[in-house]
CSV table of C-alpha atoms in Angstrom, one decimal:
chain,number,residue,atom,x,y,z
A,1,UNK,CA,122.1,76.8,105.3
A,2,UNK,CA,123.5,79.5,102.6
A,3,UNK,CA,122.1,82.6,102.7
A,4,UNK,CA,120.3,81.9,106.3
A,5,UNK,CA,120.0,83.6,109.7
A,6,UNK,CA,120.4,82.0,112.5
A,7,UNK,CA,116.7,80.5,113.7
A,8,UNK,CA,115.6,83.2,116.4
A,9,UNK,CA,115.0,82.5,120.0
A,10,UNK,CA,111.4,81.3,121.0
A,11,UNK,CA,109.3,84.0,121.1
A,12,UNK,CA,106.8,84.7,124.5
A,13,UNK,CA,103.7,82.9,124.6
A,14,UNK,CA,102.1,85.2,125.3
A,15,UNK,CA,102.8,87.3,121.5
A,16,UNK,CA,99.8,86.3,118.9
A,17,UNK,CA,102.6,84.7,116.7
A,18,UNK,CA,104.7,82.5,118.9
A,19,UNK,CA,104.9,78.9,117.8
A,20,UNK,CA,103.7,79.6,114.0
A,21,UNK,CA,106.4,80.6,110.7
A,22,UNK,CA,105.5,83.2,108.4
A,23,UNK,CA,106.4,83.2,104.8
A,24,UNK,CA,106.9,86.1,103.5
A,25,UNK,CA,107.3,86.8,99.9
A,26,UNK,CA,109.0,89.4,97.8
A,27,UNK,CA,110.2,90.9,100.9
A,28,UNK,CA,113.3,92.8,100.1
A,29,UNK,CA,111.6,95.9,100.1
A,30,UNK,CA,108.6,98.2,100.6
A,31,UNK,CA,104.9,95.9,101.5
A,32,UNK,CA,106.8,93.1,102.0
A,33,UNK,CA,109.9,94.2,103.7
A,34,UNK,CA,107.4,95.8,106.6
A,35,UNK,CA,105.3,93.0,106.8
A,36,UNK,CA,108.1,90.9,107.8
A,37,UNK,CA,108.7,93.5,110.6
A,38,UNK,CA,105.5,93.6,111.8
A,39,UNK,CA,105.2,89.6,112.0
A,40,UNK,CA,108.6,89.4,113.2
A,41,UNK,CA,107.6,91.9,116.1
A,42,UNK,CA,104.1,89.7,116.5
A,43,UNK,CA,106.1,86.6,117.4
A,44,UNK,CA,106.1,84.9,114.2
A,45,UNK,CA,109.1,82.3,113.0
A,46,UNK,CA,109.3,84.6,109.6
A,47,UNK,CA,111.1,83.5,106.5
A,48,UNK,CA,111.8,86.0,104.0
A,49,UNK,CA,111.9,85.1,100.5
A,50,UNK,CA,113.0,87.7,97.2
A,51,UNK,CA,115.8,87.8,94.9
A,52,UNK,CA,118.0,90.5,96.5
A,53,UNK,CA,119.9,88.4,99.2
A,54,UNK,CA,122.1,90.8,99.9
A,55,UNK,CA,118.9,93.6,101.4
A,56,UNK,CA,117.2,90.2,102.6
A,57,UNK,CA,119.9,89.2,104.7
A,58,UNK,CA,120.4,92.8,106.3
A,59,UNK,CA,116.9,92.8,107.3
A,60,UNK,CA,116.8,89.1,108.7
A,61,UNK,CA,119.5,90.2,110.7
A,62,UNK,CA,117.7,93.1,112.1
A,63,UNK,CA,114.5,91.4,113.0
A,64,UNK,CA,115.7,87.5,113.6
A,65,UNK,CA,114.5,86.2,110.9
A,66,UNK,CA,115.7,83.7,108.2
A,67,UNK,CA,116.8,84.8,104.9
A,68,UNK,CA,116.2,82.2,101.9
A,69,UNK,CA,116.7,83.5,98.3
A,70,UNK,CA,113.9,83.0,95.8
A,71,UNK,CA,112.5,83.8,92.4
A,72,UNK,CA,109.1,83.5,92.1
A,73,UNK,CA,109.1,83.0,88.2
A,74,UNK,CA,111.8,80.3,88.4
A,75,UNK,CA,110.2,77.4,89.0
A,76,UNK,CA,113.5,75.3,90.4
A,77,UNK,CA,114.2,78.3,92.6
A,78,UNK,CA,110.4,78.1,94.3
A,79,UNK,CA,111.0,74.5,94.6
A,80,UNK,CA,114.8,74.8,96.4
A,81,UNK,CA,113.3,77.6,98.4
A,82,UNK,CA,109.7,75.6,99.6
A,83,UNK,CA,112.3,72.1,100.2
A,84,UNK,CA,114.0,74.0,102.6
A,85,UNK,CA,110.8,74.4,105.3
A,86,UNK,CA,109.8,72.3,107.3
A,87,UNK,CA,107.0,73.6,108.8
A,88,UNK,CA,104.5,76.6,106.9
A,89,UNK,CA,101.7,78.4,109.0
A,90,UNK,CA,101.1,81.5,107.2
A,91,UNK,CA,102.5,82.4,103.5
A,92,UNK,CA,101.7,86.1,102.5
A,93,UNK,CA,102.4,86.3,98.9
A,94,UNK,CA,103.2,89.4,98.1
A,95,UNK,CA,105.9,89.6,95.6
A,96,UNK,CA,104.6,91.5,92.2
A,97,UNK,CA,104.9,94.9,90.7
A,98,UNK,CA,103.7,97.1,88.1
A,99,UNK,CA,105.9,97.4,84.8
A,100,UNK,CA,105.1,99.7,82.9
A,101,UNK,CA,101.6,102.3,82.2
A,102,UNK,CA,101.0,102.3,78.3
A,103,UNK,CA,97.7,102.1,76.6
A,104,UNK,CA,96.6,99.0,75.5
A,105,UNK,CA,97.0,100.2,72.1
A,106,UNK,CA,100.8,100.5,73.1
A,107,UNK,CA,101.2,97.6,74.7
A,108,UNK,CA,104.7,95.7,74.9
A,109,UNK,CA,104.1,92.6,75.4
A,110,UNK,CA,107.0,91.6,77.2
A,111,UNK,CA,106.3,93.8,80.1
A,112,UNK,CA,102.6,91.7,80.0
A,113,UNK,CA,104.4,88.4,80.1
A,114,UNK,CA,106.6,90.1,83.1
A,115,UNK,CA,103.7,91.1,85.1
A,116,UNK,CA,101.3,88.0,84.5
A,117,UNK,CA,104.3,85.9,85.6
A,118,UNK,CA,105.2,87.9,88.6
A,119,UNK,CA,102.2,88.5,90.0
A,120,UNK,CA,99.6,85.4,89.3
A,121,UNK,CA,101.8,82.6,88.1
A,122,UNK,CA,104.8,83.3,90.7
A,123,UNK,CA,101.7,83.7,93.5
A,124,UNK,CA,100.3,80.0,91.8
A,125,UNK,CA,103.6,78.5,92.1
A,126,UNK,CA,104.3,79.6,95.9
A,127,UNK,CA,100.7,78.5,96.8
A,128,UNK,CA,100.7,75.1,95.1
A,129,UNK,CA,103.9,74.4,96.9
A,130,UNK,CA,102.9,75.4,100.6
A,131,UNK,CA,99.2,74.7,100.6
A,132,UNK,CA,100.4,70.9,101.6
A,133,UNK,CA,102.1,72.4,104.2
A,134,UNK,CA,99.5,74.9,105.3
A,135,UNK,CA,96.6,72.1,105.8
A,136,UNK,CA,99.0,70.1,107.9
A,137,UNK,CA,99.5,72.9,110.2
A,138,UNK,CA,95.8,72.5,110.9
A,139,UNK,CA,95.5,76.5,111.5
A,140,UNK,CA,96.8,78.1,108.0
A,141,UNK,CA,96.8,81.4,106.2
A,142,UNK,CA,97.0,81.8,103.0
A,143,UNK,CA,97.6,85.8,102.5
A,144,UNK,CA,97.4,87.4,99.3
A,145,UNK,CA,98.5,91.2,98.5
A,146,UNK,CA,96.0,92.4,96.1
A,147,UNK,CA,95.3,95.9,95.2
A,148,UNK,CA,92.3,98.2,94.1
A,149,UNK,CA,93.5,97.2,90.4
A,150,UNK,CA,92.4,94.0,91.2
A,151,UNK,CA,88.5,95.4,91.7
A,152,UNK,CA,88.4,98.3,89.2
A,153,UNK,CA,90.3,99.2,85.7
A,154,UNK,CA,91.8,102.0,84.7
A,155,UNK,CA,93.5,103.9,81.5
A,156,UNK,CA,97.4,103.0,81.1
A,157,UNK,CA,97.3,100.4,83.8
A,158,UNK,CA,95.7,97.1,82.0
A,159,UNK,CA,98.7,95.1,82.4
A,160,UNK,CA,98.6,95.6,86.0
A,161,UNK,CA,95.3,95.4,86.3
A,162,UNK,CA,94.6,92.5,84.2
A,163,UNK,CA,96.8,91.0,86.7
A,164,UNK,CA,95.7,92.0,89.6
A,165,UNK,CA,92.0,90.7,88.9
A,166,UNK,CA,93.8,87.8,88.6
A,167,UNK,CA,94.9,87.3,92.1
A,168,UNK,CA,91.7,88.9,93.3
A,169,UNK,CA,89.7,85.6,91.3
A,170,UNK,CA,92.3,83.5,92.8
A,171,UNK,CA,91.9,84.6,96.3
A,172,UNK,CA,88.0,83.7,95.9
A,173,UNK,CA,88.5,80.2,93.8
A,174,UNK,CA,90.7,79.3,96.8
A,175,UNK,CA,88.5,80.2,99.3
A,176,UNK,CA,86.1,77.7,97.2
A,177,UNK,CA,88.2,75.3,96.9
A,178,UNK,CA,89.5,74.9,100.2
A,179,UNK,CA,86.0,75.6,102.4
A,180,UNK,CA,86.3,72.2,104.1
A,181,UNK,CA,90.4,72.5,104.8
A,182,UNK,CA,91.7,74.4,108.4
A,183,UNK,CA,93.7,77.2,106.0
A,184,UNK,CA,92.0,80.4,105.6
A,185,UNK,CA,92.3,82.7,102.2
A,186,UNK,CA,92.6,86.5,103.0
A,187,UNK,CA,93.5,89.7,100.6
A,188,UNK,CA,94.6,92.8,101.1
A,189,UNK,CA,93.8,95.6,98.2
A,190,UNK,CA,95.8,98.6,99.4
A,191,UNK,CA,95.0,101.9,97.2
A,192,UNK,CA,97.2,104.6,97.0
A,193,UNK,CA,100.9,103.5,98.8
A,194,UNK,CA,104.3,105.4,98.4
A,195,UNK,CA,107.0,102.9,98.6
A,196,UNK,CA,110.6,103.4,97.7
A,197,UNK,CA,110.4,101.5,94.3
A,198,UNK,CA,106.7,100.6,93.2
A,199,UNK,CA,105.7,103.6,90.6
A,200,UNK,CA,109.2,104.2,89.6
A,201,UNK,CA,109.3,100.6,88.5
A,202,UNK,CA,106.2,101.1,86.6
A,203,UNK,CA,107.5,104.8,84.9
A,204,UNK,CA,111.4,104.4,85.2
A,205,UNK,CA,111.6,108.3,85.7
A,206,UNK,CA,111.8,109.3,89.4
A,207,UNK,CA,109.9,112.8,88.4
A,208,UNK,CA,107.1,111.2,87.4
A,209,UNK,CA,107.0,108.8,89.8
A,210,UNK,CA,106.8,111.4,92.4
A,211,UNK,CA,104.2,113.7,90.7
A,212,UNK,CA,101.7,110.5,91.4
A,213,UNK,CA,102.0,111.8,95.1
A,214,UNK,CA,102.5,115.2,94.7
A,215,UNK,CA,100.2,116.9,96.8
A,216,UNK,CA,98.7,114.1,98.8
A,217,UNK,CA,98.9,114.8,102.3
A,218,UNK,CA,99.4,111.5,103.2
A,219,UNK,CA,99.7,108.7,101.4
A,220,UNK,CA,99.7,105.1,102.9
A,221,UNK,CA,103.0,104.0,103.5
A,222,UNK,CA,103.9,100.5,103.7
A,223,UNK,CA,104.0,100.1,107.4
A,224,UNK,CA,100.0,100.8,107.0
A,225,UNK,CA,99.6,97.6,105.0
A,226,UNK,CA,101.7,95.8,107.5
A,227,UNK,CA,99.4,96.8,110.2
A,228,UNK,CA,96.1,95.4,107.9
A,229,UNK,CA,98.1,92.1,107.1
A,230,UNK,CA,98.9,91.6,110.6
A,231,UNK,CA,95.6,92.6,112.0
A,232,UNK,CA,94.1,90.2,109.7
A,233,UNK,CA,96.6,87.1,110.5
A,234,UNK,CA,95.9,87.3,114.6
A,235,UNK,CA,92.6,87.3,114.6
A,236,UNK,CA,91.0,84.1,116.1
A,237,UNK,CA,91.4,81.5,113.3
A,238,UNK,CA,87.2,81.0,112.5
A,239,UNK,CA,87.4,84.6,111.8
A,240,UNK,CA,88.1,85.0,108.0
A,241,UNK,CA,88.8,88.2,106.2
A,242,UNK,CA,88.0,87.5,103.0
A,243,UNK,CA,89.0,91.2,101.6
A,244,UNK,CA,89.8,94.1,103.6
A,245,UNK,CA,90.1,97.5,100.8
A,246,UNK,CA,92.7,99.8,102.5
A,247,UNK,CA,92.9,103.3,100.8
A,248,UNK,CA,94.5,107.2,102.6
A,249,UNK,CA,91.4,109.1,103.3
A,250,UNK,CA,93.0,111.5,100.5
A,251,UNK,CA,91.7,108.6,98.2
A,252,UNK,CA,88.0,108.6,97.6
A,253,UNK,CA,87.9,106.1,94.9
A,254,UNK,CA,90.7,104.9,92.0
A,255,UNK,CA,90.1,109.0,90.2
A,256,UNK,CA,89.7,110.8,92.9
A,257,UNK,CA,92.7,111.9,95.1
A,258,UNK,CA,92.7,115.4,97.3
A,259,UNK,CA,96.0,117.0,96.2
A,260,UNK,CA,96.6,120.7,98.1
């Protein structure tokens, strides 16, 4: 198959992943990128999914996983990229972003549309294709990457935010919706995390982006949301984890950060 890895070897019984495949969504990079690791590592069958084939591929080849490309706001590119699995356990939808961090009074509304569609209509479209697939595995996870935005607003960030209370009310309609079907619904809200592209996405000027760290001991890094996802995907399967907040201890609440 274009693009593709070659399928890994079995992995041990014995690892908490063997036997199930992972999809993992915007995973060129940062959250998703690690999470891939850390499933890969678990024993999981993972499929990574984003638009950058070229660092997908690297990194399918460093961890035996397969390498599909996939826009999550293209509808025929969800639907080439979900045709091509065959079997779904776990899908941890994680591609989204932050675009930009004007007042609302500012707003461009382009960069709205851009967030809305990355974030809760690209995460609608990758669940309505797998949830078939998820029920039939008789075990599934449905994973969603959230974010404090999702529980609490704040000034310049209403785009983001808007979205992210969007996934957060998806994660719990779901979870309604699907209380009599084997597929558990999970979400992750990481606080404050440094990745390589996420704030400098959302200011497009690397100085800034690095002042919103400066001073922070330590930040989360991705691998730290990794850990939570994965820690949250092995437990036994009645165990549900409807929302686990992860924040560095720096981070009191969404206004207060301990800079030195």
């Amino acid at each position: 198959m274009p693009g593709s890895a070659p399928h890994p070897a079995s992995a041990p019984r014995d690892l908490p992943g063997a036997g199930r495949t992972a999809v993992v969504t915007g995973a060129s990079s940062g959250i998703g990128a690690a999470t891939a690791t850390r499933l890969a590592a678990e024993g999981f069958d993972v499929v990574l999914g984003a638009r950058r084939l070229d660092r997908l591929t690297e990194l399918a080849a460093a961890i035996g996983a397969r390498a599909l490309p996939l826009d999550v706001t293209d509808p025929d590119s969800v639907a080439a990229f979900t045709g091509a699995l065959d079997r779904v356990d776990v899908l941890v939808n994680n591609a989204g972003g932050a675009f930009d961090a004007s007042p609302v009074a500012e707003a461009d509304l382009d960069s709205w549309a851009r967030t809305y569609e990355v974030n809760v209509l690209g995460t609608v479209r990758m669940t309505r294709a797998l949830l078939p697939k998820l029920v039939a595995s008789g075990a599934g996870d449905l994973l969603f990457v959230g974010s404090t935005a999702g529980l609490i607003s704040y000034e310049g960030g209403a785009s983001y935010t808007a979205a992210k209370h969007g996934v957060h009310t998806l994660a719990e309609t779901l979870r309604l919706e699907l209380y009599d079907q084997p597929v558990r619904v999970v979400e992750i809200a990481p606080g404050m995390v440094k990745t390589e592209e996420f704030t400098l996405n959302r200011v497009r000027d690397r100085d800034r982006a690095e002042a919103v760290y400066r001073g922070v001991r330590a930040p989360l890094v991705a691998e730290d949301v990794a850990d939570c996802i994965a820690w949250a995907l092995t437990r036994p399967h009645h165990v549900n984890v409807d929302l686990l907040v992860v924040r560095p201890r720096a981070q009191a609440a969404q206004h207060k950060v301990h800079r030195e």
